[in-house]
Amino acid sequence: MVKILVTGASGQIGSELTLELRKRYGNENVIAAFHNKKAPEELIVSGPYEYIDVTRKIDLERVIKKYDINVIYHLAAILSARGENDPQLTWNVNVNGLINVLEAAREYDVNRVFWPSSIAVFGPETPKYNAPQETIMIPRTIYGITKVTGELLINYYFNRYGLDVRCLRYPGIISSMTPPGGGSTDYAVEMFYFAITKKHYVCFVKEDTTLPMMYMPDCIKAAIMLMEADPIKIKHRVYNVSAMSFSAGQLAAEIRKYIPDFKCEFKPDFRQEIVSTWPISVDDSIARQEWGWKPDYDLPTMVKDMIEKVGRKIQR
Ligand code: SER
């Protein structure tokens, strides 16, 4: 019997991933955990939930024991832009939170752990195009530093203790259910809300800023595919995954196909500096070879779906 704990379940990825895991493994078998923040109603009513502060190991231990957890998706984290406001808190949540999860997983015989890394592990020295899985990683943000550290820790726990931890380096994630908070790629989600409600958006990166991105259904598919993959196939702990790359201007133009009078202005702020250190595209060929990764959405199909879903959400 699989018993799954999802930390950060009220976040951008967590909220949709938890619902998908509940569909797959049964509502009662997926425990949504979040910290203080108000969680989406759907999460609270569809299955068990708990309050966990991942910086407190006893919180994790209590829930792992209570439900006899054997799989953890550890998503709780502070993102890149917010991270710069409080580097110490970011280190504490992102690194010490991960160590608490890894330690608790080891002590309570958890079978498998998922942890998301990010393109933020890369820095200006990394090749801009098709950033390889194994390459120079000198991130400039504290968030990126916590993600590189986390990747090293994951490899350590696997090699030292045999803990089956699996990790994806996600690009910017675009979603309709829960908006991201405090990330530097948030403009790619905000643009939809402003286009639909105000027909006007002031974008915080330059028009030609191009980044790797992924639509939420692919983000969830990748996590579940990796976690369900036969251990024999998994030759790495950390994988690049990618789906599409587009500039902020290309995204605005694609949205304009549905909302012709949408106006987008570009006024870069401090987040421009952050994204300028990240690659334009990522080489995910190892994920494709080893466990069959393949995204379903590209820019036009993602935008079509987002316009429909965000439009419906706003009407409600
Ligand atoms: N999308 C994230 C951010 O902008 C990167 O992982 O912080």
mmCIF file of N, CA, C and O in Angstrom, residues 5 33-34 52 77 79 91 104 177 188 209 216 235 237 256 259 264:
data_model
loop_
_atom_site.group_PDB
_atom_site.id
_atom_site.type_symbol
_atom_site.label_atom_id
_atom_site.label_comp_id
_atom_site.label_asym_id
_atom_site.label_seq_id
_atom_site.Cartn_x
_atom_site.Cartn_y
_atom_site.Cartn_z
ATOM 1 N N LEU A 5 3.256 11.440 1.149
ATOM 2 C CA LEU A 5 3.218 12.764 1.772
ATOM 3 C C LEU A 5 3.698 13.794 0.756
ATOM 4 O O LEU A 5 4.743 13.598 0.128
ATOM 5 N N ALA A 33 0.470 18.370 2.821
ATOM 6 C CA ALA A 33 1.017 19.115 3.955
ATOM 7 C C ALA A 33 1.389 20.517 3.514
ATOM 8 O O ALA A 33 1.977 20.709 2.451
ATOM 9 N N PHE A 34 1.010 21.484 4.347
ATOM 10 C CA PHE A 34 1.386 22.859 4.034
ATOM 11 C C PHE A 34 1.668 23.607 5.318
ATOM 12 O O PHE A 34 1.384 23.150 6.413
ATOM 13 N N ILE A 52 2.685 21.303 8.330
ATOM 14 C CA ILE A 52 4.083 20.943 8.561
ATOM 15 C C ILE A 52 4.967 22.155 8.275
ATOM 16 O O ILE A 52 4.830 22.792 7.227
ATOM 17 N N ALA A 77 9.347 25.091 -0.647
ATOM 18 C CA ALA A 77 10.557 25.862 -0.959
ATOM 19 C C ALA A 77 10.227 27.337 -1.115
ATOM 20 O O ALA A 77 9.068 27.709 -1.317
ATOM 21 N N LEU A 79 11.098 30.485 -3.606
ATOM 22 C CA LEU A 79 11.587 30.634 -4.991
ATOM 23 C C LEU A 79 12.620 31.767 -5.129
ATOM 24 O O LEU A 79 12.957 32.442 -4.169
ATOM 25 N N TRP A 91 17.826 29.648 2.693
ATOM 26 C CA TRP A 91 18.729 28.524 2.981
ATOM 27 C C TRP A 91 18.070 27.574 3.990
ATOM 28 O O TRP A 91 18.075 26.355 3.817
ATOM 29 N N ALA A 104 14.605 12.115 7.886
ATOM 30 C CA ALA A 104 13.381 11.431 8.343
ATOM 31 C C ALA A 104 13.089 10.247 7.427
ATOM 32 O O ALA A 104 12.700 9.174 7.889
ATOM 33 N N MET A 177 -4.164 26.705 -12.107
ATOM 34 C CA MET A 177 -4.893 26.539 -10.844
ATOM 35 C C MET A 177 -4.355 27.442 -9.741
ATOM 36 O O MET A 177 -5.072 28.264 -9.189
ATOM 37 N N ALA A 188 5.305 34.757 -16.794
ATOM 38 C CA ALA A 188 4.692 33.915 -17.829
ATOM 39 C C ALA A 188 3.307 33.419 -17.403
ATOM 40 O O ALA A 188 2.511 33.020 -18.238
ATOM 41 N N THR A 209 13.652 38.357 -23.639
ATOM 42 C CA THR A 209 14.127 37.389 -22.635
ATOM 43 C C THR A 209 13.516 36.021 -22.917
ATOM 44 O O THR A 209 12.296 35.851 -22.876
ATOM 45 N N MET A 216 1.992 22.959 -16.766
ATOM 46 C CA MET A 216 1.762 22.129 -15.575
ATOM 47 C C MET A 216 1.439 20.654 -15.858
ATOM 48 O O MET A 216 1.972 19.771 -15.175
ATOM 49 N N LYS A 235 19.574 5.898 -14.064
ATOM 50 C CA LYS A 235 21.034 5.864 -13.887
ATOM 51 C C LYS A 235 21.566 7.166 -13.270
ATOM 52 O O LYS A 235 22.744 7.292 -12.979
ATOM 53 N N ARG A 237 20.492 10.610 -10.538
ATOM 54 C CA ARG A 237 19.585 11.088 -9.478
ATOM 55 C C ARG A 237 18.872 12.354 -9.909
ATOM 56 O O ARG A 237 17.793 12.680 -9.436
ATOM 57 N N ARG A 256 -2.094 37.238 -27.924
ATOM 58 C CA ARG A 256 -2.813 38.192 -28.780
ATOM 59 C C ARG A 256 -3.640 37.494 -29.858
ATOM 60 O O ARG A 256 -4.589 38.078 -30.387
ATOM 61 N N ILE A 259 -6.677 37.354 -27.732
ATOM 62 C CA ILE A 259 -7.095 38.646 -27.187
ATOM 63 C C ILE A 259 -6.362 39.722 -28.000
ATOM 64 O O ILE A 259 -5.311 40.232 -27.596
ATOM 65 N N CYS A 264 1.120 44.635 -24.096
ATOM 66 C CA CYS A 264 2.128 44.244 -23.119
ATOM 67 C C CYS A 264 3.284 45.236 -23.158
ATOM 68 O O CYS A 264 3.872 45.479 -24.206
#
